[in-house]
Coordinates of C-alpha atoms in Angstrom, one line a residue:
X12 CA 70.4 81.4 100.6
X13 CA 73.8 81.8 99.0
X14 CA 73.8 82.6 95.3
X15 CA 75.2 79.7 93.1
X16 CA 76.9 80.5 89.8
X17 CA 77.7 77.8 87.2
X18 CA 80.8 78.7 85.2
X19 CA 79.3 76.9 82.2
X20 CA 76.3 79.2 82.2
X21 CA 77.5 82.5 83.6
X22 CA 80.1 85.0 82.3
X23 CA 83.3 85.2 84.3
X24 CA 83.0 89.0 84.6
X25 CA 79.6 88.6 86.4
X26 CA 81.2 86.1 88.8
X27 CA 84.1 88.4 89.7
X28 CA 82.0 91.5 90.4
X29 CA 82.7 92.7 93.9
X30 CA 79.7 94.1 95.8
X31 CA 81.6 95.0 99.0
X32 CA 83.6 98.0 97.8
X33 CA 83.3 101.0 100.2
X34 CA 82.6 104.4 98.8
X35 CA 84.7 106.8 100.9
X36 CA 83.5 110.0 99.4
X37 CA 80.9 110.6 102.0
X38 CA 83.4 110.5 104.8
X39 CA 86.5 112.1 103.2
X40 CA 85.6 115.7 104.2
X41 CA 84.7 114.6 107.8
X42 CA 88.0 112.8 108.2
X43 CA 90.0 115.7 106.8
X44 CA 88.3 118.0 109.3
X45 CA 89.1 115.7 112.2
X46 CA 92.8 115.4 111.2
X47 CA 93.1 119.2 110.8
X48 CA 91.5 119.7 114.2
X49 CA 93.8 117.2 116.0
X50 CA 96.8 118.8 114.4
X51 CA 95.7 122.2 115.7
X52 CA 94.3 121.4 119.2
X53 CA 96.1 118.2 120.1
X54 CA 94.8 116.4 123.2
X55 CA 91.8 118.7 123.6
X56 CA 90.5 117.7 120.1
X57 CA 91.1 114.0 120.8
X58 CA 89.2 114.2 124.1
X59 CA 86.3 116.0 122.5
X60 CA 86.0 113.4 119.7
X61 CA 86.3 110.6 122.2
X62 CA 83.3 112.1 124.1
X63 CA 81.4 112.6 120.8
X64 CA 82.0 109.3 119.2
X65 CA 82.6 106.9 122.1
X66 CA 80.3 108.5 124.7
X67 CA 82.8 109.0 127.4
X68 CA 84.7 112.0 128.7
X69 CA 88.2 111.0 129.7
X70 CA 90.4 112.9 132.1
X71 CA 93.6 111.3 130.5
X72 CA 94.3 109.4 127.3
X73 CA 97.1 107.1 128.5
X74 CA 96.5 103.7 130.0
X75 CA 98.3 103.3 133.3
X76 CA 100.4 100.4 134.4
X77 CA 97.9 99.7 137.1
X78 CA 95.1 99.4 134.6
X79 CA 97.2 96.9 132.5
X80 CA 98.0 94.8 135.5
X81 CA 94.3 94.8 136.7
X82 CA 93.1 93.8 133.2
X83 CA 95.7 91.0 133.0
X84 CA 94.8 89.6 136.4
X85 CA 91.1 89.7 135.5
X86 CA 91.5 87.4 132.5
X87 CA 90.8 83.7 132.7
X88 CA 94.1 81.7 133.1
X89 CA 93.4 79.5 130.1
X90 CA 92.8 82.7 128.0
X91 CA 96.2 84.0 129.1
X92 CA 97.8 80.6 128.4
X93 CA 96.2 80.6 124.9
X94 CA 97.5 84.1 124.2
X95 CA 101.0 83.0 125.3
X96 CA 100.9 80.0 123.1
X97 CA 99.8 82.1 120.1
X98 CA 102.6 84.6 120.9
X99 CA 105.2 81.9 121.0
X100 CA 104.1 80.6 117.5
X101 CA 104.0 84.1 116.1
X102 CA 107.5 84.8 117.4
X103 CA 108.8 81.6 116.0
X104 CA 107.4 82.2 112.5
X105 CA 108.3 85.9 112.3
X106 CA 111.8 85.4 113.6
X107 CA 112.6 83.6 110.4
X108 CA 111.8 86.8 108.5
X109 CA 114.7 88.9 109.9
X110 CA 117.0 90.3 107.3
X111 CA 120.7 90.9 107.8
X112 CA 122.8 93.8 106.8
X113 CA 125.7 93.0 104.4
X114 CA 129.0 94.4 103.2
X115 CA 130.7 93.8 99.8
X116 CA 134.5 94.5 99.5
X117 CA 135.7 95.0 96.0
X118 CA 138.8 95.9 94.1
X119 CA 141.0 99.0 95.1
X120 CA 139.4 99.1 98.5
X121 CA 135.8 99.8 97.5
X122 CA 133.2 99.0 100.1
X123 CA 129.5 98.7 99.4
X124 CA 126.8 97.6 101.8
X125 CA 123.3 97.7 103.1
X126 CA 122.1 98.4 106.6
X127 CA 118.8 97.1 107.9
X128 CA 117.6 99.3 110.7
X129 CA 114.3 99.3 112.7
X130 CA 112.0 102.2 112.6
X131 CA 112.0 104.0 115.9
X132 CA 108.3 104.3 116.7
X133 CA 105.4 102.2 115.4
X134 CA 101.7 103.0 115.9
X135 CA 99.3 100.1 116.2
X136 CA 95.5 100.6 115.8
X137 CA 93.3 98.0 117.3
X138 CA 89.5 98.3 116.6
X139 CA 86.9 98.4 119.3
X140 CA 83.2 98.1 118.4
X141 CA 81.5 94.7 117.9
X142 CA 84.6 92.5 118.5
X143 CA 87.6 92.9 120.8
X144 CA 90.6 91.8 118.7
X145 CA 93.3 90.7 121.2
X146 CA 94.8 88.6 118.4
X147 CA 95.4 91.7 116.3
X148 CA 97.6 93.1 119.1
X149 CA 99.8 90.0 118.9
X150 CA 99.9 89.9 115.1
X151 CA 100.9 93.6 114.8
X152 CA 103.1 94.2 117.8
X153 CA 105.3 91.0 117.9
X154 CA 106.8 91.5 114.4
X155 CA 107.6 95.1 115.4
X156 CA 109.3 93.9 118.5
X157 CA 111.3 91.3 116.6
X158 CA 112.3 94.0 114.1
X159 CA 113.8 96.0 117.0
X160 CA 111.2 98.9 117.2
X161 CA 111.9 100.6 120.5
X162 CA 108.5 102.2 121.0
X163 CA 105.2 100.5 120.1
X164 CA 102.3 102.8 120.6
X165 CA 98.8 101.1 120.7
X166 CA 95.6 103.1 120.3
X167 CA 92.1 101.6 120.7
X168 CA 88.7 103.2 121.5
X169 CA 87.5 103.0 125.1
X170 CA 84.1 101.7 126.2
X171 CA 81.5 103.9 127.8
X172 CA 83.1 103.0 131.1
X173 CA 86.3 104.6 130.0
X174 CA 88.1 101.2 130.0
X175 CA 89.9 99.2 127.3
X176 CA 89.1 95.5 126.8
X177 CA 90.9 93.4 129.3
X178 CA 91.9 91.0 126.5
X179 CA 93.5 93.7 124.5
X180 CA 95.5 95.0 127.4
X181 CA 96.6 91.4 128.3
X182 CA 97.7 90.8 124.8
X183 CA 99.6 94.2 124.8
X184 CA 101.5 93.1 127.9
X185 CA 102.4 89.8 126.4
X186 CA 103.5 91.3 123.1
X187 CA 105.7 94.0 124.7
X188 CA 103.7 97.1 123.7
X189 CA 105.3 100.2 125.4
X190 CA 102.5 102.8 125.3
X191 CA 98.7 102.5 125.2
X192 CA 96.1 105.2 124.6
X193 CA 92.3 105.3 124.8
X194 CA 91.7 106.7 121.4
X195 CA 89.8 105.4 118.4
X196 CA 88.7 106.5 114.9
X197 CA 90.2 109.0 112.6
X198 CA 91.3 111.1 115.6
X199 CA 93.6 108.3 116.8
X200 CA 95.3 108.1 113.4
X201 CA 95.8 111.8 113.3
X202 CA 97.3 111.7 116.8
X203 CA 99.7 109.0 115.8
X204 CA 100.7 110.8 112.6
X205 CA 101.2 114.3 114.0
X206 CA 101.6 113.8 117.7
X207 CA 99.8 115.5 120.6
X208 CA 100.8 116.6 124.1
X209 CA 100.2 113.0 125.2
X210 CA 100.6 110.8 122.1
X211 CA 104.0 110.5 120.5
X212 CA 104.3 111.0 116.7
X213 CA 105.2 107.7 115.1
X214 CA 106.9 106.6 112.0
X215 CA 104.5 104.0 110.8
X216 CA 100.8 103.1 111.5
X217 CA 99.6 99.5 111.2
X218 CA 96.4 97.7 112.0
X219 CA 92.8 97.5 110.6
X220 CA 89.9 99.7 111.3
X221 CA 86.5 101.0 110.0
X222 CA 86.1 103.2 107.0
X223 CA 87.0 106.4 109.0
X224 CA 90.2 104.8 110.1
X225 CA 91.1 103.6 106.6
X226 CA 90.4 107.0 105.1
X227 CA 92.5 108.7 107.8
X228 CA 95.4 106.3 107.1
X229 CA 95.3 107.1 103.4
X230 CA 95.2 110.8 104.2
X231 CA 98.3 110.8 106.5
X232 CA 100.3 108.5 104.3
X233 CA 103.4 110.4 103.4
X234 CA 103.7 112.1 106.7
X235 CA 104.0 108.6 108.1
X236 CA 104.1 105.2 106.5
X237 CA 101.2 102.8 106.7
X238 CA 100.9 99.0 106.3
X239 CA 97.9 98.9 103.9
X240 CA 94.4 100.2 103.3
X241 CA 92.5 97.1 104.5
X242 CA 89.1 96.3 103.0
X243 CA 86.5 94.0 104.4
X244 CA 87.4 90.5 105.4
X245 CA 87.5 87.8 102.7
X246 CA 87.6 84.0 102.5
X247 CA 87.6 81.8 99.4
X248 CA 87.2 78.0 100.0
X249 CA 88.4 75.8 97.1
X250 CA 86.8 72.4 97.6
X251 CA 86.2 69.2 95.7
X252 CA 83.2 66.8 96.0
X253 CA 84.9 65.0 98.9
X254 CA 84.7 68.1 101.2
X255 CA 82.4 68.1 104.2
X256 CA 79.6 70.7 103.5
X257 CA 79.2 71.2 107.2
X258 CA 82.8 72.2 107.6
X259 CA 82.9 74.3 104.5
X260 CA 79.8 76.3 105.6
X261 CA 81.3 76.9 109.0
X262 CA 84.5 78.2 107.4
X263 CA 82.5 80.6 105.1
X264 CA 80.6 81.9 108.1
X265 CA 83.8 82.5 110.1
X266 CA 84.5 85.5 107.9
X267 CA 80.9 86.5 107.3
X268 CA 80.4 87.2 111.0
X269 CA 83.2 89.9 110.9
X270 CA 81.4 92.5 109.0
X271 CA 78.3 93.1 106.8
X272 CA 80.7 93.9 103.9
X273 CA 82.8 90.7 104.4
X274 CA 83.0 88.3 101.5
X275 CA 82.6 84.5 101.7
X276 CA 83.1 82.6 98.4
X277 CA 83.1 78.8 97.7
X278 CA 84.7 77.6 94.5
X279 CA 84.0 73.9 93.9
X280 CA 83.7 71.2 91.2
X281 CA 80.3 69.8 92.2
X282 CA 76.8 71.2 92.0
X283 CA 75.8 68.7 94.6
X284 CA 78.3 70.1 97.1
X285 CA 77.3 73.7 96.2
X286 CA 73.7 73.0 97.0
X287 CA 74.5 71.2 100.3
X288 CA 76.8 74.0 101.4
X289 CA 74.2 76.6 100.6
X290 CA 71.7 74.7 102.7
X291 CA 74.2 74.2 105.5
X292 CA 75.1 77.9 105.6
X293 CA 71.4 78.7 106.1
X294 CA 71.1 76.2 108.9
X295 CA 74.2 77.4 110.7
X296 CA 73.4 81.1 110.3
X297 CA 70.4 80.6 112.7
X298 CA 72.8 79.3 115.4
X299 CA 75.1 82.4 115.4
X300 CA 74.9 85.1 118.0
X301 CA 76.1 87.5 115.2
X302 CA 73.5 86.2 112.8
X303 CA 72.3 89.6 111.7
X304 CA 75.8 90.6 110.6
X305 CA 76.7 87.3 109.0
X306 CA 73.4 87.0 107.2
X307 CA 73.8 90.5 105.7
X308 CA 77.3 89.6 104.5
X309 CA 76.2 86.3 103.0
X310 CA 73.2 87.8 101.2
X311 CA 75.1 90.7 99.8
X312 CA 78.5 89.3 99.1
X313 CA 78.4 85.5 99.5
X314 CA 78.6 83.3 96.4
X315 CA 79.2 79.7 95.3
X316 CA 81.0 79.2 92.0
X317 CA 80.8 75.8 90.4
X318 CA 83.8 75.2 88.1
X319 CA 84.4 72.5 85.6
X320 CA 87.3 71.1 87.7
X321 CA 89.7 72.1 90.4
X322 CA 92.2 73.6 88.0
X323 CA 89.6 76.0 86.7
X324 CA 88.8 76.7 90.4
X325 CA 92.5 77.6 90.9
X326 CA 92.3 80.0 88.0
X327 CA 89.2 81.6 89.5
X328 CA 91.0 81.9 92.9
X329 CA 94.0 83.5 91.3
X330 CA 91.7 86.0 89.6
X331 CA 89.9 86.9 92.8
X332 CA 93.2 87.0 94.8
X333 CA 91.5 86.4 98.2
X334 CA 92.7 87.5 101.6
X335 CA 92.3 83.9 102.9
X336 CA 92.3 80.8 100.7
X337 CA 91.4 77.4 102.0
X338 CA 92.1 74.4 99.8
X339 CA 89.8 71.7 101.2
X340 CA 90.9 68.6 99.4
X341 CA 92.8 65.4 100.4
X342 CA 96.0 66.3 98.6
X343 CA 96.2 70.1 98.8
X344 CA 99.9 70.4 98.1
X345 CA 99.2 69.3 94.5
X346 CA 97.6 72.7 93.9
X347 CA 99.9 75.0 96.1
X348 CA 102.4 75.9 93.3
X349 CA 99.5 76.9 91.0
X350 CA 98.2 79.4 93.6
X351 CA 99.8 82.8 92.6
X352 CA 97.5 85.3 94.4
X353 CA 96.4 84.8 98.0
X354 CA 97.2 86.5 101.3
X355 CA 97.4 83.3 103.2
X356 CA 96.8 79.7 102.1
X357 CA 95.2 77.1 104.3
X358 CA 96.0 73.5 103.2
X359 CA 93.8 70.5 103.6
X360 CA 90.6 69.7 105.5
X361 CA 91.9 70.4 109.0
X362 CA 93.3 74.0 108.6
X363 CA 90.3 76.3 109.1
X364 CA 91.0 80.0 108.6
X365 CA 90.5 80.6 112.4
X366 CA 93.7 78.6 112.9
X367 CA 95.6 81.3 111.1
X368 CA 93.7 84.1 112.7
X369 CA 94.7 83.1 116.2
X370 CA 97.4 80.5 116.7
X371 CA 99.4 79.0 113.9
X372 CA 102.0 81.8 113.6
X373 CA 101.9 83.4 110.2
X374 CA 100.4 86.9 110.3
X375 CA 96.7 87.5 109.9
X376 CA 97.0 91.1 108.7
X377 CA 96.6 90.3 105.0
X378 CA 95.9 92.1 101.7
X379 CA 92.3 92.3 100.7
X380 CA 90.1 93.4 97.7
X381 CA 92.4 91.6 95.3
X382 CA 95.5 93.4 96.4
X383 CA 97.2 90.0 97.0
X384 CA 98.1 90.2 93.3
X385 CA 100.9 92.7 94.3
X386 CA 101.1 92.9 98.1
X387 CA 102.0 90.7 101.1
X388 CA 101.0 89.9 104.7
X389 CA 102.3 92.1 107.5
X390 CA 105.8 91.0 108.4
X391 CA 109.0 92.0 110.1
X392 CA 109.9 93.8 106.9
X393 CA 107.2 96.4 107.6
X394 CA 109.1 97.7 110.6
X395 CA 112.5 98.1 109.2
X396 CA 114.1 100.5 106.7
X397 CA 117.2 99.8 104.5
X398 CA 120.0 102.2 103.7
X399 CA 123.0 101.6 101.5
X400 CA 126.6 102.9 101.9
X401 CA 129.4 103.4 99.4
X402 CA 133.2 103.9 100.0
X403 CA 135.7 104.3 97.1
X404 CA 139.4 105.1 97.1
X405 CA 140.8 107.6 94.7
X406 CA 142.2 104.9 92.5
X407 CA 138.9 103.1 92.4
X408 CA 137.1 106.3 91.5
X409 CA 139.6 106.9 88.7
X410 CA 138.8 103.6 87.1
X411 CA 135.1 104.5 86.7
X412 CA 135.5 108.2 86.2
X413 CA 135.0 108.2 82.4
X414 CA 131.9 106.0 82.7
X415 CA 130.3 108.4 85.2
X416 CA 131.1 111.4 83.0
X417 CA 129.7 109.6 79.9
X418 CA 126.4 108.9 81.6
X419 CA 126.2 112.4 83.1
X420 CA 126.9 114.0 79.7
X421 CA 124.1 111.9 78.1
X422 CA 121.7 113.2 80.8
X423 CA 123.1 116.7 80.3
X424 CA 123.9 117.0 84.0
X425 CA 127.3 118.7 83.8
X426 CA 127.6 119.4 87.5
X427 CA 127.3 115.6 88.2
X428 CA 130.3 115.0 85.9
X429 CA 132.3 117.8 87.3
X430 CA 131.9 116.5 90.9
X431 CA 134.0 113.6 89.7
X432 CA 136.5 115.2 87.4
X433 CA 137.3 118.0 89.8
X434 CA 139.0 115.5 92.1
X435 CA 141.6 114.7 89.4
X436 CA 142.5 118.3 88.4
X437 CA 146.0 119.5 89.2

């Protein structure tokens, strides 16, 4: 049964305690060793780790065009249609994020500007394991494509038959992925960061993974850029007494089934609703094929918080800063401006989190573990870099010469000043 906390009786600090923080110390050394080995031995190391961790000895790492076409053809037509519809919505939303370069022309012929350029190669990690995430392919690859990335390199662990999920390969074809490799875990991140005989070195790595993948991304950051260190999945449902407890329970369980460390939280203004949702969660748990995972998540990290009113509920939501925030009330836009910290906000009683996961269009790669306080969902911005340019005539430089010299002298950087004044010496 989900734990219920009444804000009138329980200290806020107790309510906000997170029980799903992963301790990476036990895997740091192992991941560092894998990265070093892949740097030294390249493909040979990757093939060895694939055999060790995924139980299959591959003869080649790259997925062939024939394998992609075979997988695509094997998928149900309605599944392909659904992926295409999702891709269309994702493209429509992310196309609005494109930034333009600009130029400013000033006095005396000065020219200032900013160039927005795509990175050349992006690496996309797609998890294997208990769920095949075709949706993650679309959400990560399509913004890269829109940004103008010329090479999108997807890595994902193979099954024991040496094959990649047909759904993942179909999504990769739809999204325009250029290279696909049968690699998972820390060894895949190392291969993307440093390159091997088969796998190209990329400029940025995006996509979620397990603790080994997260630690590896942290360790290679600096050699390459990364999107974020993603924690376990989270949902916070903000509901009033008019909410349907059956729907609320289903929404909470939609995240609980992801991972034993996932966090599902209800914040409401009614003890009656809290108790009904707790009962309904228990009933629906028994119906889930992934009951064991979802139950472990609910028992360890699930909670129901009863606030005095919905505005106190909003305060609690902002403090938790959840990955997904549902506002299950009849007039959700009343509360939208008050929400300051959330990865993605789902408004009203007919916008379940799964809508955003799969089809609506906004990205589902979102900040977790409270990092929505300062970070944002994956976007086209993640796949571009910006550089500025400056042009001054001699007359324009003369007008600001003394200002530059004054600041340089204050900072005791004489060579800086001289690089300006020397241009005006006889």
